[in-house]
XYZ file of N, CA, C and O in Angstrom:
492
model
N -18.068 -54.913 75.159
C -17.812 -56.412 75.946
C -16.257 -56.647 76.327
O -16.204 -57.747 76.494
N -15.639 -55.473 76.212
C -14.349 -55.665 77.064
C -13.997 -55.149 78.056
O -14.958 -54.296 78.465
N -13.458 -55.766 79.181
C -12.950 -55.201 80.183
C -11.753 -54.049 80.253
O -10.678 -55.136 79.536
N -11.656 -53.104 80.426
C -10.548 -52.410 80.193
C -9.888 -51.589 81.188
O -10.817 -50.986 82.012
N -8.487 -51.492 81.188
C -7.960 -50.947 82.358
C -7.064 -49.773 81.969
O -5.618 -50.113 81.306
N -7.390 -48.591 81.494
C -6.613 -47.618 80.848
C -5.176 -47.370 81.302
O -4.129 -47.314 80.715
N -4.919 -47.461 82.591
C -3.719 -47.267 83.373
C -2.637 -48.483 83.076
O -1.411 -48.151 82.907
N -3.079 -49.435 82.956
C -2.403 -50.656 82.583
C -1.945 -50.446 80.700
O -0.662 -50.870 80.544
N -2.792 -49.630 79.988
C -2.559 -49.431 78.637
C -1.223 -48.362 78.746
O -0.353 -48.439 77.868
N -1.211 -47.582 79.423
C -0.204 -46.641 79.591
C 1.055 -47.502 79.920
O 2.272 -46.994 79.428
N 1.190 -48.441 80.606
C 2.601 -49.053 80.863
C 2.836 -49.687 79.348
O 4.176 -49.626 79.074
N 1.996 -50.292 78.533
C 2.564 -50.509 77.189
C 3.096 -49.522 76.251
O 3.853 -49.876 75.571
N 2.488 -48.368 76.488
C 2.594 -47.383 75.540
C 3.707 -46.461 75.948
O 4.243 -45.587 75.073
N 4.099 -46.462 77.111
C 5.501 -45.452 77.496
C 6.595 -45.601 76.703
O 6.896 -44.469 76.450
N 6.928 -46.879 76.392
C 8.268 -46.653 75.505
C 8.026 -45.661 74.174
O 9.091 -45.756 73.400
N 6.699 -45.583 73.752
C 6.369 -45.261 72.373
C 5.996 -43.669 72.383
O 5.436 -43.219 71.396
N 5.981 -42.945 73.427
C 5.419 -41.643 73.644
C 6.113 -40.664 72.592
O 7.369 -40.810 72.351
N 5.162 -40.000 71.964
C 5.778 -39.008 70.976
C 5.754 -39.626 69.662
O 6.248 -39.208 68.322
N 5.645 -41.032 69.527
C 5.950 -41.719 68.193
C 4.658 -41.800 67.351
O 3.376 -41.652 67.806
N 4.806 -41.913 66.057
C 3.606 -42.198 65.096
C 3.651 -43.729 64.965
O 4.098 -44.410 64.237
N 2.790 -44.220 65.845
C 2.604 -45.750 65.858
C 1.071 -46.233 66.042
O 0.292 -45.492 66.403
N 1.149 -47.697 65.755
C -0.237 -48.181 66.260
C 0.136 -49.472 66.650
O 1.234 -50.069 66.230
N -0.918 -50.165 67.540
C -0.463 -51.526 68.093
C -1.265 -52.357 67.356
O -2.337 -52.710 67.053
N -0.396 -53.690 66.638
C -0.807 -54.743 66.267
C -1.124 -55.784 67.435
O -0.005 -56.310 68.230
N -2.306 -55.957 67.693
C -2.669 -56.848 69.231
C -3.109 -58.272 68.921
O -3.269 -58.803 69.690
N -3.045 -58.750 67.674
C -3.653 -60.014 67.515
C -2.829 -60.824 66.017
O -2.742 -60.000 65.191
N -2.149 -61.766 66.590
C -1.408 -62.481 65.670
C -2.216 -63.181 64.639
O -1.875 -63.365 63.630
N -3.395 -63.356 64.700
C -4.593 -63.808 63.911
C -4.570 -62.851 62.799
O -5.445 -61.920 63.322
N -4.112 -62.777 61.778
C -4.425 -61.597 60.626
C -3.313 -60.562 60.895
O -3.367 -59.813 60.087
N -2.363 -60.698 61.759
C -1.381 -59.819 61.901
C -1.828 -58.422 61.949
O -1.807 -57.735 60.869
N -2.980 -58.205 62.668
C -3.660 -56.756 62.603
C -4.126 -56.087 63.902
O -4.008 -56.815 65.126
N -4.587 -55.101 63.757
C -5.350 -54.576 65.130
C -6.492 -55.164 65.041
O -7.511 -55.288 64.229
N -6.741 -55.851 66.363
C -8.339 -56.336 66.538
C -9.109 -55.476 67.175
O -8.904 -54.561 68.221
N -10.251 -55.593 66.910
C -11.176 -54.415 67.073
C -11.745 -54.366 68.702
O -12.117 -53.281 69.134
N -11.457 -55.277 69.512
C -11.725 -55.189 71.067
C -11.060 -54.183 71.429
O -11.478 -53.316 72.524
N -9.672 -53.835 71.126
C -9.006 -52.698 71.712
C -8.113 -52.107 70.609
O -6.791 -52.935 70.255
N -8.419 -51.107 69.916
C -7.789 -50.547 68.932
C -6.789 -49.124 69.415
O -7.489 -48.421 70.145
N -5.399 -49.315 69.254
C -4.534 -48.099 69.868
C -3.666 -47.592 68.875
O -2.953 -48.356 68.116
N -3.962 -46.543 68.773
C -3.168 -45.437 67.945
C -2.744 -44.323 68.634
O -3.593 -43.710 69.448
N -1.515 -43.862 68.345
C -0.951 -42.757 69.091
C -1.598 -41.430 68.333
O -2.298 -41.518 67.163
N -1.509 -40.557 69.031
C -1.826 -39.117 68.607
C -1.411 -38.743 67.143
O -2.209 -38.212 66.315
N -0.231 -39.206 67.163
C 0.515 -38.722 65.779
C -0.050 -39.467 64.848
O -0.094 -39.198 63.555
N -0.400 -40.732 64.813
C -0.903 -41.773 63.883
C -2.303 -41.226 63.650
O -2.559 -41.406 62.479
N -3.334 -40.972 64.463
C -4.576 -40.145 64.043
C -4.311 -38.967 63.278
O -5.079 -38.905 62.266
N -3.379 -38.404 63.705
C -3.135 -37.214 62.843
C -2.825 -37.245 61.517
O -3.204 -36.376 60.612
N -1.908 -38.178 61.187
C -1.560 -38.688 59.804
C -2.715 -39.138 59.052
O -2.965 -38.802 57.952
N -3.584 -40.035 59.751
C -4.786 -40.575 58.939
C -5.793 -39.600 58.795
O -6.436 -39.326 57.652
N -5.669 -38.445 59.949
C -6.713 -37.278 59.379
C -6.148 -36.417 58.358
O -7.089 -35.885 57.553
N -4.942 -36.108 58.039
C -4.413 -35.575 56.875
C -4.345 -36.133 55.837
O -4.548 -35.761 54.689
N -4.004 -37.651 55.713
C -3.758 -38.185 54.323
C -4.662 -39.506 54.393
O -4.386 -40.423 53.467
N -5.495 -39.984 55.195
C -6.438 -41.040 55.031
C -7.070 -41.262 54.040
O -7.418 -42.130 53.666
N -7.742 -40.101 53.388
C -8.250 -40.354 52.052
C -7.537 -41.187 51.155
O -8.263 -41.580 50.095
N -6.278 -41.183 51.197
C -5.643 -41.955 50.147
C -5.606 -43.439 50.436
O -4.879 -44.295 49.593
N -6.047 -44.018 51.594
C -6.166 -45.206 52.076
C -7.368 -45.909 51.127
O -8.498 -45.372 50.992
N -6.853 -47.001 50.569
C -7.975 -47.853 49.496
C -7.931 -49.229 50.122
O -7.183 -49.896 50.236
N -9.133 -49.478 50.598
C -9.360 -51.015 50.940
C -10.594 -51.233 50.471
O -11.800 -50.536 50.330
N -11.158 -52.552 50.381
C -12.402 -52.945 49.704
C -13.379 -52.527 50.939
O -13.191 -52.540 52.170
N -14.740 -52.666 50.404
C -15.792 -52.044 51.279
C -16.324 -53.291 52.237
O -17.092 -53.032 52.866
N -15.778 -54.471 52.102
C -16.002 -55.323 52.854
C -15.084 -55.742 54.020
O -15.271 -56.814 54.758
N -14.188 -54.728 54.143
C -13.068 -55.014 55.335
C -13.862 -54.325 56.447
O -14.693 -53.385 56.572
N -13.725 -55.027 57.762
C -14.084 -54.318 58.828
C -12.945 -52.934 59.179
O -11.998 -52.978 58.512
N -13.594 -52.521 60.293
C -12.742 -51.227 60.522
C -11.245 -51.586 61.009
O -10.380 -50.945 60.946
N -11.341 -52.549 61.507
C -9.856 -53.144 62.186
C -9.172 -53.243 61.036
O -7.800 -52.933 61.115
N -9.393 -54.089 60.209
C -8.807 -54.559 58.937
C -8.331 -53.298 58.265
O -7.124 -53.102 57.580
N -9.304 -52.560 57.870
C -9.193 -51.203 57.055
C -8.153 -50.585 57.837
O -7.283 -49.813 57.137
N -8.092 -50.175 59.111
C -7.237 -49.343 59.670
C -5.793 -49.886 59.732
O -4.928 -49.095 59.549
N -5.690 -51.166 59.810
C -4.284 -51.805 59.884
C -3.743 -51.523 58.406
O -2.578 -51.130 58.394
N -4.566 -51.641 57.425
C -3.945 -51.584 55.842
C -3.783 -50.042 55.760
O -2.675 -49.474 55.223
N -4.567 -49.180 56.098
C -4.532 -47.786 56.112
C -3.317 -47.283 56.639
O -2.363 -46.654 56.108
N -2.832 -47.556 58.038
C -1.800 -47.296 58.770
C -0.498 -47.862 57.878
O 0.388 -46.931 57.997
N -0.376 -48.855 57.514
C 0.593 -49.256 56.678
C 0.676 -48.640 55.668
O 1.995 -48.225 55.392
N -0.145 -48.227 55.091
C -0.084 -47.443 53.586
C 0.657 -46.026 54.174
O 1.218 -45.465 53.045
N 0.001 -45.636 55.028
C 0.674 -44.235 55.573
C 1.894 -44.186 56.083
O 2.668 -42.938 56.538
N 2.615 -45.526 56.545
C 3.818 -45.450 56.942
C 4.021 -45.280 58.317
O 5.080 -44.929 58.940
N 2.776 -45.580 58.991
C 2.779 -45.498 60.430
C 3.486 -46.655 61.022
O 3.231 -48.081 60.755
N 4.325 -46.789 62.052
C 4.821 -47.602 62.788
C 3.988 -48.776 63.354
O 3.108 -48.515 64.179
N 4.420 -50.025 63.101
C 3.626 -51.045 63.677
C 4.273 -51.411 65.165
O 5.656 -51.694 65.021
N 3.769 -51.598 66.083
C 4.209 -51.864 67.165
C 3.273 -53.382 67.739
O 2.181 -53.389 67.994
N 4.050 -54.471 67.599
C 3.299 -55.575 67.972
C 3.533 -55.980 69.578
O 4.534 -56.052 70.024
N 2.188 -55.826 70.026
C 2.025 -56.063 71.566
C 0.909 -56.981 71.700
O -0.213 -56.281 72.031
N 1.081 -58.245 71.754
C -0.368 -58.908 71.812
C -0.577 -59.135 73.353
O -1.745 -59.399 73.767
N 0.137 -58.707 74.186
C -0.153 -58.927 75.706
C -0.924 -57.601 76.199
O -1.434 -57.677 77.275
N -1.058 -56.791 75.196
C -2.121 -55.602 75.545
C -3.635 -56.007 75.584
O -4.113 -55.270 76.474
N -4.002 -56.953 75.201
C -5.116 -57.329 75.004
C -5.063 -58.990 75.387
O -4.771 -59.719 74.614
N -5.903 -59.312 76.401
C -6.170 -60.977 76.671
C -7.456 -61.305 75.962
O -8.349 -60.704 76.421
N -7.484 -61.972 74.616
C -8.566 -62.102 73.812
C -8.754 -63.615 73.569
O -7.752 -64.036 73.181
N -9.738 -64.014 73.723
C -10.327 -65.561 73.663
C -10.465 -65.833 72.227
O -10.132 -67.047 71.775
N -10.771 -64.747 71.165
C -10.620 -65.013 69.713
C -9.303 -65.110 69.249
O -9.081 -65.570 68.118
N -8.414 -64.288 69.697
C -6.978 -64.241 69.064
C -6.057 -65.023 69.760
O -5.003 -65.386 69.673
N -6.747 -65.743 71.016
C -6.016 -67.121 71.579
C -4.902 -66.315 72.581
O -3.674 -66.948 72.707
N -5.089 -65.172 72.941
C -4.013 -64.348 73.818
C -4.481 -64.613 75.218
O -3.748 -63.791 76.202
N -5.730 -64.856 75.659
C -6.200 -65.138 76.918
C -5.752 -66.119 77.850
O -5.888 -67.091 77.373
N -5.212 -65.602 78.886
C -4.827 -66.494 79.841
C -5.394 -66.411 81.298
O -5.156 -67.138 82.202
N -6.528 -65.345 81.351
C -7.056 -65.384 82.377
C -7.239 -63.981 82.929
O -6.342 -63.027 82.351
N -8.223 -63.524 83.726
C -8.486 -62.185 83.997
C -7.514 -61.597 85.109
O -7.351 -60.446 85.333
N -6.740 -62.815 85.753
C -5.991 -62.477 86.587
C -4.490 -61.779 86.078
O -3.506 -61.499 86.950
N -4.320 -61.798 85.059
C -3.173 -61.665 84.201
C -2.963 -59.916 84.422
O -3.600 -59.105 83.746
N -2.043 -59.497 85.254
C -2.032 -58.025 85.729
C -1.157 -57.287 84.655
O -1.067 -56.035 84.831
N -0.833 -57.742 83.486
C -0.116 -57.115 82.419
C -1.075 -56.715 81.366
O -0.868 -55.699 80.584
N -1.954 -57.651 81.106
C -3.083 -57.125 79.926
C -3.613 -56.036 80.341
O -4.187 -55.947 81.614
N -4.130 -55.236 79.425
C -4.993 -54.062 79.862
C -6.425 -54.132 79.470
O -7.045 -53.235 79.793
N -6.557 -55.045 78.670
C -8.180 -55.365 78.219
C -8.208 -56.882 78.189
O -7.250 -57.768 77.940
N -9.681 -57.324 78.470
C -9.678 -58.806 78.441
C -11.141 -58.846 77.491
O -12.085 -57.908 77.719
N -11.160 -59.851 76.569
C -12.416 -59.705 75.731
C -12.825 -61.408 75.473
O -11.578 -62.069 75.437
N -13.863 -61.852 75.040
C -14.873 -61.031 75.098
C -15.731 -61.528 76.338
O -15.933 -62.669 76.588
N -16.717 -60.476 76.987
C -17.350 -60.862 78.068
C -18.766 -60.187 77.799
O -19.289 -59.095 78.040
N -19.764 -61.038 77.450
C -20.881 -60.674 76.592
C -22.136 -60.439 77.550
O -23.199 -59.692 77.176
N -22.161 -61.071 78.766
C -23.227 -60.751 79.745
C -22.381 -59.836 81.009
O -21.325 -60.014 81.525
N -23.131 -59.258 81.808
C -22.851 -58.483 82.776
C -22.245 -59.471 84.001
O -21.161 -58.934 84.403
N -22.823 -60.576 84.271
C -22.130 -61.106 85.396
C -20.790 -61.658 84.992
O -19.820 -61.485 85.777
N -20.395 -62.180 83.650
C -19.037 -62.425 83.285
C -18.140 -61.174 83.241
O -17.055 -61.290 83.646
N -18.585 -60.030 82.587
C -17.697 -58.933 82.636
C -17.495 -58.590 84.185
O -16.301 -58.261 84.430
N -18.564 -58.382 84.937
C -18.273 -58.084 86.594
C -17.134 -58.903 87.208
O -16.338 -58.713 87.865
N -17.485 -60.389 86.644
C -16.256 -61.298 87.656
C -14.908 -61.163 87.023
O -13.924 -61.221 88.034
N -14.705 -60.879 85.715
C -13.462 -60.531 85.088
C -12.744 -59.304 85.534
O -11.705 -59.170 86.042
N -13.561 -58.214 85.922
C -13.352 -56.940 86.409
C -12.781 -57.335 87.822
O -11.636 -56.548 88.021
N -13.741 -57.836 88.652
C -13.147 -57.849 90.041
C -12.042 -58.827 89.927
O -11.166 -58.482 90.719
N -11.600 -59.965 89.300
C -10.570 -60.679 89.401
C -9.192 -59.796 88.883
O -8.249 -59.847 89.503
N -9.436 -59.009 87.817
C -8.310 -58.126 87.447
C -8.057 -57.411 88.285
O -6.970 -56.765 88.524
N -9.034 -56.543 88.828
C -8.626 -55.523 89.790
C -7.874 -56.168 91.068
O -6.991 -55.638 91.595
N -8.413 -57.435 91.442
C -7.594 -57.785 92.534
C -6.347 -58.511 92.253
O -5.434 -58.504 93.165
N -5.833 -58.572 90.878
C -4.552 -58.922 90.578
C -3.663 -57.675 90.620
O -2.391 -58.152 90.610
N -4.203 -56.627 90.469
C -3.315 -55.753 90.163
C -2.778 -55.066 91.565
O -2.847 -55.503 92.735
């Protein structure tokens, strides 16, 4: 239910190439928000090698779990709320925002396509 533009995500990640990092994209909860979860290759590699040491309650969603786990593993946090225009995180300003790489939520085909078209026209 997210409208996603991978090329725009590259703009956000370019300064962090080669780093072990993940993106905090929502100020609500100061965590990775599930609509767009961004981890560098090196962050996922660290999780693959040492993630079994992460301990989180079984009632956590994957986004909160991964935020806590990445912190436990010492992976660098990058705060970038502009990566995701999200209505639930209150970062959505419209699909015409050419800097957002994703927009959320769009639960039906018509609203998803409308957002997609508006975002493409803004690029």
